[in-house]
XYZ file of C-alpha atoms in Angstrom:
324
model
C -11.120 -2.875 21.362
C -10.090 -0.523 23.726
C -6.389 -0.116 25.213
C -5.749 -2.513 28.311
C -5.111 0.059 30.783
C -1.308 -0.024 32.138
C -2.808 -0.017 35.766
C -5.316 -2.506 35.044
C -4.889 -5.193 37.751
C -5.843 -8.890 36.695
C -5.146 -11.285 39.074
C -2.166 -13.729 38.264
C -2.847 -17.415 38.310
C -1.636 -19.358 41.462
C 1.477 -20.358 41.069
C 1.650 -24.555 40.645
C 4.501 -26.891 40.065
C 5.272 -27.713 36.456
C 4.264 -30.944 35.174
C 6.518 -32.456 33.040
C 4.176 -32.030 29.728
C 3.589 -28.769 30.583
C 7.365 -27.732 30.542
C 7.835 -29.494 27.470
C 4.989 -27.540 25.455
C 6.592 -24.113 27.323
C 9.848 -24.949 25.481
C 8.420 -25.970 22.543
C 6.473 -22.562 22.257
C 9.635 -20.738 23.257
C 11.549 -21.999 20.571
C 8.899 -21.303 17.816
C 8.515 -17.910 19.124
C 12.451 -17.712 18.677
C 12.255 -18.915 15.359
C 9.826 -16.565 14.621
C 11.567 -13.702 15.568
C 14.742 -14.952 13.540
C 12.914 -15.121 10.479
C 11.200 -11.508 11.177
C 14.655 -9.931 11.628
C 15.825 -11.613 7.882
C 12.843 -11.201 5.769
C 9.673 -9.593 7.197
C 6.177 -10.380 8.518
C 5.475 -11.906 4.754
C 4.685 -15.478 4.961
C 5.205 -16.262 8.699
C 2.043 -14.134 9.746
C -0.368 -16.116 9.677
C 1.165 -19.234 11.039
C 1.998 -16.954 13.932
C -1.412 -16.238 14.375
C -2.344 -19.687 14.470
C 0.415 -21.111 16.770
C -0.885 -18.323 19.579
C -4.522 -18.962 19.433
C -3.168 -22.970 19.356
C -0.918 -22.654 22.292
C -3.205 -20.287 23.742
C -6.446 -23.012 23.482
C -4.110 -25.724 24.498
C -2.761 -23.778 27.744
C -6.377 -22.740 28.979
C -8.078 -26.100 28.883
C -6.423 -27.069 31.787
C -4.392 -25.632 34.565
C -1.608 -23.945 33.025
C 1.994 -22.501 34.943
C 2.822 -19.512 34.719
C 5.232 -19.833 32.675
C 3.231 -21.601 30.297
C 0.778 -18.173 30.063
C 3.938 -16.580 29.824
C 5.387 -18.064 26.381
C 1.435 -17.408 25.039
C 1.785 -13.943 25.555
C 4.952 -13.588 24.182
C 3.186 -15.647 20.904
C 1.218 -13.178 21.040
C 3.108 -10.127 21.051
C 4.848 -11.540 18.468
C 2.329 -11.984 16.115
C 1.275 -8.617 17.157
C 4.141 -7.256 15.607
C 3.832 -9.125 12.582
C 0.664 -7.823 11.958
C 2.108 -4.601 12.502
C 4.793 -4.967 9.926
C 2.493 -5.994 7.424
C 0.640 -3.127 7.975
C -2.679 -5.084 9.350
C -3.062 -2.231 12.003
C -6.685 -3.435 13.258
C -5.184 -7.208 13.740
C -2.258 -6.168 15.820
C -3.987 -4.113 17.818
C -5.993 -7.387 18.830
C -3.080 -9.515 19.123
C -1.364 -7.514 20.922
C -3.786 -6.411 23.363
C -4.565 -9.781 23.830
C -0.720 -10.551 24.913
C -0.881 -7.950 27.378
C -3.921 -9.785 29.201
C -2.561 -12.876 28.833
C 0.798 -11.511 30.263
C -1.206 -10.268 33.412
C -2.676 -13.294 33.868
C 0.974 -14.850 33.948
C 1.745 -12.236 36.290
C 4.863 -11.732 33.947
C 5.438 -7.638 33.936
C 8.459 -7.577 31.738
C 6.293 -9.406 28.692
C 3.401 -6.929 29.697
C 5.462 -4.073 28.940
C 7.171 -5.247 25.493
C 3.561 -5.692 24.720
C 2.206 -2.321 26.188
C 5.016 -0.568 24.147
C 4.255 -2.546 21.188
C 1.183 -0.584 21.180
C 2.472 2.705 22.254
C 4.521 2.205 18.939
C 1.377 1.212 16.792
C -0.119 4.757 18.332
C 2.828 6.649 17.193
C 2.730 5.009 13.936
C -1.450 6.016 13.758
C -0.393 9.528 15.158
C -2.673 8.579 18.117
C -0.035 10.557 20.192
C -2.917 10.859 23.070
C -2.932 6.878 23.283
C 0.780 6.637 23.235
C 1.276 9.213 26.026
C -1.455 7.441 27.805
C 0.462 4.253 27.790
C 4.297 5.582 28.547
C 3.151 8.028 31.427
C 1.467 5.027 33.263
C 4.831 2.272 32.649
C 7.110 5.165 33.935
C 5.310 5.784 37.179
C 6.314 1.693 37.732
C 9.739 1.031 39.157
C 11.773 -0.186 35.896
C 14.738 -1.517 34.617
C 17.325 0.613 32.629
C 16.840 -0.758 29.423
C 12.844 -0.947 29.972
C 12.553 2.594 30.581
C 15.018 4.029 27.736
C 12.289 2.346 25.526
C 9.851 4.136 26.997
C 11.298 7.352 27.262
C 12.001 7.233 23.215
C 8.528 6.635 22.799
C 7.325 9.058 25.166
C 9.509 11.243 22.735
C 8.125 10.657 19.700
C 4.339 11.263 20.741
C 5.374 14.720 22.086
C 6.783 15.701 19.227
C 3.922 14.815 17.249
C 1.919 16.756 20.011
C 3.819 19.551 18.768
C 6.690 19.923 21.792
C 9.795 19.459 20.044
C 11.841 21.088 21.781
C 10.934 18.857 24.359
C 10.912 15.767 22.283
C 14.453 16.771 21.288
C 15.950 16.679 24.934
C 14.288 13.107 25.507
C 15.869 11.854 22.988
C 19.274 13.047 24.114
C 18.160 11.543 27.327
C 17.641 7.982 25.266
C 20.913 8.227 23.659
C 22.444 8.712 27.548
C 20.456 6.126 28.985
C 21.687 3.752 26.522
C 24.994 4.528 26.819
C 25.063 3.594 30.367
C 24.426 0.270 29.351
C 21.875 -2.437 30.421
C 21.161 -3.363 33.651
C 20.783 -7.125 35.519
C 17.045 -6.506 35.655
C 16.660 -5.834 31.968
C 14.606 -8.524 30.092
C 16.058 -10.687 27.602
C 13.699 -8.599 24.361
C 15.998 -5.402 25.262
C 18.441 -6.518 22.686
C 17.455 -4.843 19.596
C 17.199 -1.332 21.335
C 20.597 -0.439 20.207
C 22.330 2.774 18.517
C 20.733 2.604 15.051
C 17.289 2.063 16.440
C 17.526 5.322 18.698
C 19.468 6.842 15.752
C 15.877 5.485 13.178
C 13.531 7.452 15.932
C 15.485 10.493 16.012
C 15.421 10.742 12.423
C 11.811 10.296 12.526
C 11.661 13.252 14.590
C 12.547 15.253 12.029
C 10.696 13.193 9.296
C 7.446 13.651 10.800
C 7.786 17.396 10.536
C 9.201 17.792 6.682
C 12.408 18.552 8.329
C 14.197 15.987 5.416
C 17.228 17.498 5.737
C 18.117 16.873 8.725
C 16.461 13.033 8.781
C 18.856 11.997 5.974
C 22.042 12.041 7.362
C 20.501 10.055 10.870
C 18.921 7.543 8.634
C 21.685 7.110 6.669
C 23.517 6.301 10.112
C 20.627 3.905 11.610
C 20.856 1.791 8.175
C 24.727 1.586 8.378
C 24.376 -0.052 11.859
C 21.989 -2.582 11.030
C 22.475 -6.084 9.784
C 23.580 -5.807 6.154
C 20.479 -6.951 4.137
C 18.314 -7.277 7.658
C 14.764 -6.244 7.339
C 15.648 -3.604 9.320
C 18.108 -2.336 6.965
C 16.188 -2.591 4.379
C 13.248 -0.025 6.779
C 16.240 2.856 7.001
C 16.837 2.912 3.278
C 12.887 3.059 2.424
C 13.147 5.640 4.677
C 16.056 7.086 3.647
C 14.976 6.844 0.058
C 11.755 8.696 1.027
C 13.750 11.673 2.052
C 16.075 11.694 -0.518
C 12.908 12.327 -2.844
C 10.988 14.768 -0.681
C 14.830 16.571 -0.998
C 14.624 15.916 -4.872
C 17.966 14.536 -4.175
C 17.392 12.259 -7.345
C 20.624 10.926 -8.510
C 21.431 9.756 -4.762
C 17.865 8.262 -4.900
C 18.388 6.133 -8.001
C 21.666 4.843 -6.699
C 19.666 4.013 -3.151
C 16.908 2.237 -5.220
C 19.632 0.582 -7.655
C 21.820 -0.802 -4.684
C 19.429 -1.693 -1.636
C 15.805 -1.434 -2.513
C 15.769 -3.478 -5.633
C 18.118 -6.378 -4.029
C 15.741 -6.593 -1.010
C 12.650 -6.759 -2.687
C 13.027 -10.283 -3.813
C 13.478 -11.761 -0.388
C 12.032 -9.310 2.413
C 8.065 -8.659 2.665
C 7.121 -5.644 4.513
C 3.617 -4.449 4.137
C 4.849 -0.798 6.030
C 7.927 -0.382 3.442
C 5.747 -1.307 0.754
C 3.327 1.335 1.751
C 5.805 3.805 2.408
C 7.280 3.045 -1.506
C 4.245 3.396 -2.467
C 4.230 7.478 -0.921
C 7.833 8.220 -2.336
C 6.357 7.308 -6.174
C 3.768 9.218 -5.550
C 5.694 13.111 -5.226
C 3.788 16.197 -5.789
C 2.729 16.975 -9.236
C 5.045 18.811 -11.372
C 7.654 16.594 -10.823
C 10.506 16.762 -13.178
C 12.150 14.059 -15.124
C 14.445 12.544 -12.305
C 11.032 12.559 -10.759
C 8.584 10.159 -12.764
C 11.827 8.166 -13.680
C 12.264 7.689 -10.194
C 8.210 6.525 -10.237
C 8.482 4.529 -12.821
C 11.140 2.858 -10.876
C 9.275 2.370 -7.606
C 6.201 0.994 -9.308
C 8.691 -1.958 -11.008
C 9.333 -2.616 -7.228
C 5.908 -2.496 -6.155
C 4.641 -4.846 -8.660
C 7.328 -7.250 -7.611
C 6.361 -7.122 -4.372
C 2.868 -7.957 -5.107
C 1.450 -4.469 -4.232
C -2.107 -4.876 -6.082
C -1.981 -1.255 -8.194
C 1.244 0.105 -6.582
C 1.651 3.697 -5.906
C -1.970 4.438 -6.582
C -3.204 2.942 -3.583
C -2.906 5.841 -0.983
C -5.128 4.888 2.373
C -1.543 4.675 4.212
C -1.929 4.335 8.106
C 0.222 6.763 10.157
């Protein structure tokens, strides 16, 4: 399924009063999204996928069969970007794409531009994360030409950042990311939707490390992902992204006895309660170092598989077919 194109007009639905039913199943869907989102940001996509999926194409069925508000078409696409990112998260690439594709046409239809563009850079991200940096690029350029509000377009200006770079311009990638730093400094605005929130410090500070990360620059990513993970929720999902991450570059830097003590204090622990189909996969990559390795090395391996197992990872590090 092809990108929904940023421009793509769809005309809203006429606006109608609420009925009292229909308000009721808006709040109703707005609180499970909520819910959703609060277990996401403690333990991962993991279990709550699928009911995800379900309660969209649900409230999504339900809403269409008669004459929903807009509001109503509103809380579906956010169900749906939602799930989107779920799917994301446990690295079901080809489902999010649909899910979340599907929230930005059902955000259209709502007329609602702030959820279309959390779900238009939910798939700029996916892109990035593909290395589809064409896609991505596609997507930003288009949002940026639209008249948007501070927090809104720092987002898109990081991820306009991160698909240069993989284009090759760093130099250029560098100075937008100084320019997302800025923008976020100057603080949100009264337009800024509510989903803003979680673009903070440490999620700028995760990208720029990434920066360097996608170029074997692991050096330099180690000390900013050491930052990102120190201002994120102790024990967050989130948290426990940064230290896979970290760990990742800690092994690519054979920095081995740091390594062990990052597996030992926050990738064991996390294991047990936060499911994460990307960190798995990306576990998976750091027990799998060039061959050669020394000692430190296949201890460290043996290590990572125990975690793998544990998180149900069917053959741990051997299985390789990581997206980027």
């Amino acid at each position: 399924m092809p990108d929904p194109a940023p421009g793509t007009p769809l005309r809203p639905i006429p606006a109608r009063p609420h009925s009292g039913r229909d308000d009721e199943e808006t709040r109703q869907l707005r609180e499970y999204n909520a819910h959703i989102v609060a277990l996401d940001t403690r333990f991962g996509a993991g279990a709550i996928l699928a009911p995800a999926v379900r309660s969209a194409g649900g409230a999504l069925r339900a809403a269409t069969a008669g004459r929903p508000s807009r509001d109503r078409l509103s809380a579906v696409a956010e169900a749906y970007q939602i799930a989107g990112w779920l799917a994301y998260d446990a690295d079901r690439q080809g489902l999010s794409h649909r899910l979340t594709t599907r929230a930005v046409r059902t955000a259209r239809l709502a007329g609602d531009r702030s959820a279309e563009h959390f779900a238009l850079s939910q798939l700029a991200m996916q892109a990035i994360h593909l290395h589809r940096p064409d896609r991505a690029l596609r997507i930003c350029d288009t949002v940026l030409e639209d008249d948007l509000p501070p927090g809104v377009r720092t987002l898109f200006v990081l991820r306009r950042a991160r698909a240069l770079d993989q284009y090759g311009e760093h130099a250029r990638a560098r100075r937008l990311i100084g320019e997302t730093y800025a923008r976020h400094l100057d603080g949100v605005g009264p337009r800024d939707p509510a989903w803003t929130w979680w673009l903070d410090t440490a999620e700028i500070t995760w990208h720029h490390a990434m920066l360097h990360a996608d170029n074997g620059r692991w050096t330099r990513a180690i000390p900013l992902f050491e930052q990102a993970a120190a201002g994120r929720i102790p024990g967050s999902r989130t948290a426990y992204n940064d230290h896979a991450h970290l760990l990742h570059a800690l092994a690519r830097t054979r920095s081995w006895r740091a390594a062990g003590d990052l597996l030992e204090s926050h990738i064991v622990p996390a294991r047990a309660t936060i499911a994460s189909g990307r960190i798995t996969r990306l576990l998976a990559d750091t027990a799998h170092p060039p061959t050669g390795r020394p000692a430190a090395s296949r201890d460290l391996a043996h290590d990572l598989g125990t975690v793998l197992r544990g998180a149900g990872f069917p053959g741990g590090p051997a299985n390789r077919d990581r997206h980027r």
